[in-house]
Amino acid sequence: MEKIFITGVSSGLGYGLAKVFLEQDAIVYGISRRAPEDLIDLGLKHRCVDLRQEDTGKETVSSMLMQVDCFDVVVLNAGKLGQIRDMGATPLVDIRDTMELNVFANKWLLDVLFSNSRSIAQVIGISSGASKSGSRGWNGYSLSKATLNMLIKLYAAEQLDTHFTSLAPGLIDTAMQDYLTQLPADARYAPLEILKAAKGTEAMPDGYRCAQKLIPLLPELLEKESGCYADIRNL
Ligand SMILES: NC(=O)c1ccc[n+]([C@@H]2O[C@H](COP(=O)([O-])OP(=O)(O)OC[C@H]3O[C@@H](n4cnc5c(N)ncnc54)[C@H](OP(=O)(O)O)[C@@H]3O)[C@@H](O)[C@H]2O)c1
């Protein structure tokens, strides 16, 4: 039976991934601050963790995984967007908070996951087209996802028995998109119009349907160079 570890399983893409893997009879470990009771009923092994709290987070994840000696797939999915606004108008405290969750938590998590000689076949860091586009207004989010891509590349150079990919999952109809698509039209932040047009269409599936598309693509990613960036829309 496959063993899977996913962060951010209480909503959106992480919830969808956990559900699809559980439906495939995988053993799924998941963390998030809120507990997804319906997934726990389906067998999800869950701990409530605030990934911005390194010390307590490390302790909880280490004890959760005490008996686990390998993972087939680890998905570093938990993330936050922050507010769309100009870089110059964004307080550093906001950017630090975004970096803490979208980047630094994944650093200590990978260290915990690789401890005790645990083997991991594949790591997917959920990235974003924003890591490349640098669109005006996407401030700390773009910075954090670009840094996540590099974090994944750096771990790939060290952990030669594990395959790493930074994967942009395309548009997904989640809380993040609810926020983006209710923002007023603003000529400074051009992608908002594209997102508003995509909401409610096939171009923006919900987390479950995105997971159904993403999971079958995981073996294909193994053929790419470890540490690279890929976009689901180009696979
Ligand atoms: N939606 C899109 O169109 C889109 C596009 C490209 C990339 N992505 C990426 O896809 C990933 C999932 O996003 P989503 O759209 O599914 O967002 P979402 O619905 O807001 O889900 C975010 C998940 O992260 C968890 N999380 C947030 N803060 C956390 C914290 N401090 N500690 C632990 N867990 C935390 C949340 O759980 P709790 O609140 O319970 O902690 C939730 O389960 C993100 O990395 C995002 O950047 C999304």
Short mmCIF file of C-alpha atoms and ligand atoms in Angstrom, two decimals:
data_model
loop_
_atom_site.label_atom_id
_atom_site.label_comp_id
_atom_site.label_asym_id
_atom_site.label_seq_id
_atom_site.Cartn_x
_atom_site.Cartn_y
_atom_site.Cartn_z
CA MET A 1 0.00 0.00 0.00
CA GLU A 2 1.30 3.44 -0.93
CA LYS A 3 2.25 5.80 1.93
CA ILE A 4 1.58 9.47 1.34
CA PHE A 5 2.26 12.64 3.37
CA ILE A 6 0.38 15.86 2.53
CA THR A 7 0.38 19.30 4.15
CA GLY A 8 -2.72 21.53 4.16
CA VAL A 9 -5.34 18.77 4.01
CA SER A 10 -8.28 20.69 5.49
CA SER A 11 -9.38 22.45 2.29
CA GLY A 12 -8.71 23.05 -1.39
CA LEU A 13 -6.12 21.04 -3.27
CA GLY A 14 -4.66 19.32 -0.19
CA TYR A 15 -8.11 18.10 0.83
CA GLY A 16 -8.73 16.82 -2.71
CA LEU A 17 -5.37 15.05 -2.87
CA ALA A 18 -5.91 13.36 0.50
CA LYS A 19 -9.40 12.25 -0.52
CA VAL A 20 -8.33 10.80 -3.89
CA PHE A 21 -5.34 8.98 -2.35
CA LEU A 22 -7.62 7.56 0.41
CA GLU A 23 -10.07 6.39 -2.26
CA GLN A 24 -7.13 4.57 -3.88
CA ASP A 25 -6.54 2.78 -0.54
CA ALA A 26 -3.28 4.59 0.17
CA ILE A 27 -2.17 5.20 3.76
CA VAL A 28 -2.39 8.98 4.04
CA TYR A 29 -0.80 11.21 6.69
CA GLY A 30 -1.95 14.83 6.68
CA ILE A 31 -1.48 18.02 8.67
CA SER A 32 -3.26 21.38 8.83
CA ARG A 33 -4.57 23.66 11.61
CA ARG A 34 -8.20 22.58 11.11
CA ALA A 35 -9.12 18.90 11.32
CA PRO A 36 -10.93 17.51 8.22
CA GLU A 37 -13.32 15.22 10.12
CA ASP A 38 -14.80 13.54 7.04
CA LEU A 39 -11.32 12.54 5.80
CA ILE A 40 -10.36 11.31 9.26
CA ASP A 41 -13.49 9.11 9.10
CA LEU A 42 -12.15 7.76 5.78
CA GLY A 43 -8.86 6.82 7.50
CA LEU A 44 -6.69 9.95 7.21
CA LYS A 45 -4.01 10.03 9.93
CA HIS A 46 -4.17 13.68 10.92
CA ARG A 47 -2.49 16.06 13.36
CA CYS A 48 -3.35 19.71 13.87
CA VAL A 49 -0.18 21.70 13.18
CA ASP A 50 0.40 25.41 12.60
CA LEU A 51 3.29 25.26 10.16
CA ARG A 52 4.42 28.73 11.19
CA GLN A 53 5.33 27.31 14.63
CA GLU A 54 8.57 25.45 14.00
CA ASP A 55 9.23 24.03 17.48
CA THR A 56 5.80 22.59 18.22
CA GLY A 57 5.34 21.62 14.57
CA LYS A 58 8.57 19.60 14.52
CA GLU A 59 7.62 17.84 17.74
CA THR A 60 4.12 16.92 16.52
CA VAL A 61 5.24 15.73 13.07
CA SER A 62 8.17 13.72 14.52
CA SER A 63 5.90 11.88 16.96
CA MET A 64 3.24 11.35 14.27
CA LEU A 65 5.79 9.67 12.00
CA MET A 66 7.71 7.69 14.64
CA GLN A 67 6.67 4.32 13.17
CA VAL A 68 6.90 5.32 9.50
CA ASP A 69 10.07 4.26 7.66
CA CYS A 70 9.22 5.34 4.09
CA PHE A 71 6.93 7.48 1.97
CA ASP A 72 6.07 6.98 -1.69
CA VAL A 73 4.91 10.57 -2.15
CA VAL A 74 5.24 13.73 -0.04
CA VAL A 75 3.19 16.74 -1.17
CA LEU A 76 4.20 20.09 0.34
CA ASN A 77 0.91 21.80 -0.43
CA ALA A 78 -0.01 24.14 2.46
CA GLY A 79 0.33 27.75 1.44
CA LYS A 80 -1.12 31.22 1.71
CA LEU A 81 -1.58 34.02 -0.80
CA GLY A 82 -1.67 37.18 1.32
CA GLN A 83 -3.25 40.35 -0.07
CA ILE A 84 -2.91 41.47 -3.67
CA ARG A 85 -1.28 44.89 -3.49
CA ASP A 86 1.85 46.67 -4.62
CA MET A 87 5.15 45.56 -3.16
CA GLY A 88 5.76 49.10 -1.89
CA ALA A 89 2.45 48.97 0.01
CA THR A 90 3.09 45.56 1.55
CA PRO A 91 4.42 45.53 5.11
CA LEU A 92 7.47 43.33 5.60
CA VAL A 93 5.64 41.54 8.43
CA ASP A 94 3.18 40.15 5.83
CA ILE A 95 5.94 38.96 3.52
CA ARG A 96 7.74 37.31 6.46
CA ASP A 97 4.56 35.45 7.42
CA THR A 98 4.09 34.23 3.83
CA MET A 99 7.72 33.12 3.62
CA GLU A 100 7.41 31.31 6.97
CA LEU A 101 4.56 29.12 5.69
CA ASN A 102 5.29 28.81 1.96
CA VAL A 103 9.05 28.30 2.27
CA PHE A 104 10.64 27.93 5.70
CA ALA A 105 8.08 25.44 7.06
CA ASN A 106 8.91 23.21 4.09
CA LYS A 107 12.61 23.36 5.00
CA TRP A 108 12.12 22.09 8.56
CA LEU A 109 9.45 19.65 7.42
CA LEU A 110 11.80 18.08 4.86
CA ASP A 111 14.46 17.79 7.59
CA VAL A 112 11.98 15.99 9.87
CA LEU A 113 10.72 13.79 7.02
CA PHE A 114 14.26 12.71 6.05
CA SER A 115 15.30 12.08 9.69
CA ASN A 116 15.62 8.56 11.16
CA SER A 117 16.83 7.26 7.75
CA ARG A 118 13.28 7.51 6.42
CA SER A 119 13.26 6.99 2.65
CA ILE A 120 11.08 9.09 0.35
CA ALA A 121 10.59 8.22 -3.31
CA GLN A 122 9.03 11.48 -4.54
CA VAL A 123 8.57 15.01 -3.17
CA ILE A 124 6.21 17.49 -4.84
CA GLY A 125 6.40 21.14 -3.76
CA ILE A 126 3.18 22.82 -4.82
CA SER A 127 4.36 25.92 -6.61
CA SER A 128 2.55 28.38 -8.86
CA GLY A 129 2.82 30.17 -12.17
CA ALA A 130 3.30 33.21 -9.92
CA SER A 131 6.78 31.90 -9.10
CA LYS A 132 7.77 32.78 -12.67
CA SER A 133 5.40 35.56 -13.77
CA GLY A 134 6.15 38.21 -11.14
CA SER A 135 2.83 39.92 -11.88
CA ARG A 136 2.31 43.27 -10.18
CA GLY A 137 0.46 42.84 -6.89
CA TRP A 138 1.44 39.23 -6.19
CA ASN A 139 4.22 40.50 -3.87
CA GLY A 140 5.16 38.03 -1.09
CA TYR A 141 3.36 35.12 -2.78
CA SER A 142 5.51 35.34 -5.94
CA LEU A 143 8.65 35.79 -3.85
CA SER A 144 7.80 32.78 -1.70
CA LYS A 145 6.95 30.46 -4.59
CA ALA A 146 10.13 31.44 -6.51
CA THR A 147 12.10 30.67 -3.34
CA LEU A 148 10.22 27.39 -2.90
CA ASN A 149 11.31 26.37 -6.43
CA MET A 150 14.92 26.96 -5.40
CA LEU A 151 14.48 25.16 -2.06
CA ILE A 152 13.25 22.10 -3.97
CA LYS A 153 16.19 22.29 -6.37
CA LEU A 154 18.68 22.56 -3.51
CA TYR A 155 17.23 19.53 -1.68
CA ALA A 156 17.24 17.62 -4.97
CA ALA A 157 21.01 18.15 -5.18
CA GLU A 158 21.45 16.64 -1.69
CA GLN A 159 18.90 13.84 -1.55
CA LEU A 160 19.91 11.80 -4.57
CA ASP A 161 17.60 8.86 -3.80
CA THR A 162 14.50 11.07 -3.85
CA HIS A 163 12.89 12.69 -6.89
CA PHE A 164 11.81 16.31 -6.40
CA THR A 165 9.52 18.55 -8.49
CA SER A 166 8.11 22.04 -7.96
CA LEU A 167 4.69 21.68 -9.54
CA ALA A 168 2.34 24.49 -10.56
CA PRO A 169 -1.15 22.94 -10.30
CA GLY A 170 -2.99 25.42 -12.54
CA LEU A 171 -6.04 27.37 -11.39
CA ILE A 172 -8.08 25.67 -8.65
CA ASP A 173 -11.41 26.83 -7.29
CA THR A 174 -10.51 27.19 -3.60
CA ALA A 175 -10.58 29.79 -0.84
CA MET A 176 -7.60 31.45 -2.51
CA GLN A 177 -9.55 31.99 -5.74
CA ASP A 178 -12.66 33.09 -3.80
CA TYR A 179 -10.55 35.95 -2.45
CA LEU A 180 -8.95 36.81 -5.82
CA THR A 181 -12.12 36.73 -7.89
CA GLN A 182 -14.12 38.95 -5.52
CA LEU A 183 -11.52 41.75 -5.72
CA PRO A 184 -12.69 44.78 -7.72
CA ALA A 185 -11.34 45.03 -11.27
CA ASP A 186 -8.05 46.90 -11.15
CA ALA A 187 -5.99 47.70 -14.26
CA ARG A 188 -2.79 47.41 -12.21
CA TYR A 189 -3.41 43.75 -11.44
CA ALA A 190 -4.15 42.33 -14.89
CA PRO A 191 -4.37 38.58 -14.02
CA LEU A 192 -7.49 39.26 -11.91
CA GLU A 193 -9.59 39.50 -15.08
CA ILE A 194 -8.32 36.13 -16.31
CA LEU A 195 -9.14 34.52 -12.95
CA LYS A 196 -12.64 36.05 -12.84
CA ALA A 197 -13.31 34.70 -16.35
CA ALA A 198 -12.01 31.22 -15.43
CA LYS A 199 -14.05 30.86 -12.21
CA GLY A 200 -16.92 28.41 -12.63
CA THR A 201 -15.42 26.94 -15.83
CA GLU A 202 -13.38 23.82 -16.58
CA ALA A 203 -10.27 26.01 -16.50
CA MET A 204 -10.67 26.20 -12.70
CA PRO A 205 -11.58 22.77 -11.28
CA ASP A 206 -12.13 22.32 -7.55
CA GLY A 207 -9.48 20.71 -5.36
CA TYR A 208 -10.87 17.20 -5.76
CA ARG A 209 -11.04 17.35 -9.55
CA CYS A 210 -7.59 18.93 -9.76
CA ALA A 211 -6.26 16.08 -7.57
CA GLN A 212 -7.87 13.53 -9.90
CA LYS A 213 -5.89 15.06 -12.77
CA LEU A 214 -2.67 15.60 -10.83
CA ILE A 215 -2.16 12.20 -9.17
CA PRO A 216 -1.97 10.17 -12.43
CA LEU A 217 0.73 12.60 -13.65
CA LEU A 218 3.09 11.89 -10.73
CA PRO A 219 4.91 8.96 -12.43
CA GLU A 220 5.48 11.15 -15.52
CA LEU A 221 7.30 13.70 -13.36
CA LEU A 222 9.87 11.05 -12.39
CA GLU A 223 11.18 11.17 -15.97
CA LYS A 224 12.14 14.84 -15.59
CA GLU A 225 15.33 16.06 -13.96
CA SER A 226 15.00 15.99 -10.18
CA GLY A 227 14.56 19.48 -8.73
CA CYS A 228 12.95 20.99 -11.81
CA TYR A 229 9.83 23.14 -12.08
CA ALA A 230 6.83 21.84 -14.01
CA ASP A 231 3.40 23.24 -14.79
CA ILE A 232 0.48 20.79 -14.91
CA ARG A 233 -0.88 22.75 -17.90
CA ASN A 234 2.18 21.72 -19.96
CA LEU A 235 2.27 18.03 -19.04
N1 LIG B 1 -5.96 27.89 -5.86
C1 LIG B 1 -5.19 28.11 -6.91
O1 LIG B 1 -5.65 28.56 -7.97
C2 LIG B 1 -3.73 27.83 -6.82
C3 LIG B 1 -2.94 28.09 -7.96
C4 LIG B 1 -1.56 27.81 -7.91
C5 LIG B 1 -1.02 27.28 -6.76
N2 LIG B 1 -1.80 27.04 -5.67
C6 LIG B 1 -1.16 26.48 -4.49
O2 LIG B 1 -1.87 25.32 -4.08
C7 LIG B 1 -1.69 25.10 -2.68
C8 LIG B 1 -3.03 24.87 -2.02
O3 LIG B 1 -3.79 26.06 -2.14
P1 LIG B 1 -5.39 26.08 -2.12
O4 LIG B 1 -5.80 26.95 -3.22
O5 LIG B 1 -5.90 24.69 -2.00
O6 LIG B 1 -5.60 26.91 -0.78
P2 LIG B 1 -6.61 26.75 0.46
O7 LIG B 1 -7.91 26.17 0.05
O8 LIG B 1 -6.57 28.08 1.12
O9 LIG B 1 -5.87 25.65 1.37
C9 LIG B 1 -4.69 25.94 2.03
C10 LIG B 1 -4.36 24.77 2.93
O10 LIG B 1 -3.14 25.13 3.64
C11 LIG B 1 -3.38 25.00 5.03
N3 LIG B 1 -2.66 26.01 5.82
C12 LIG B 1 -2.74 27.35 5.68
N4 LIG B 1 -2.03 27.94 6.66
C13 LIG B 1 -1.50 26.93 7.42
C14 LIG B 1 -0.69 26.91 8.58
N5 LIG B 1 -0.27 28.05 9.16
N6 LIG B 1 -0.33 25.71 9.09
C15 LIG B 1 -0.77 24.57 8.51
N7 LIG B 1 -1.53 24.52 7.42
C16 LIG B 1 -1.90 25.70 6.88
C17 LIG B 1 -4.88 25.21 5.21
O11 LIG B 1 -5.30 24.52 6.39
P3 LIG B 1 -5.68 25.26 7.79
O12 LIG B 1 -6.27 26.60 7.45
O13 LIG B 1 -6.65 24.29 8.40
O14 LIG B 1 -4.39 25.34 8.54
C18 LIG B 1 -5.44 24.53 3.98
O15 LIG B 1 -5.62 23.15 4.23
C19 LIG B 1 -0.96 26.35 -2.16
O16 LIG B 1 0.42 26.08 -2.01
C20 LIG B 1 -1.17 27.36 -3.27
O17 LIG B 1 -0.16 28.33 -3.29
C21 LIG B 1 -3.14 27.30 -5.67
#
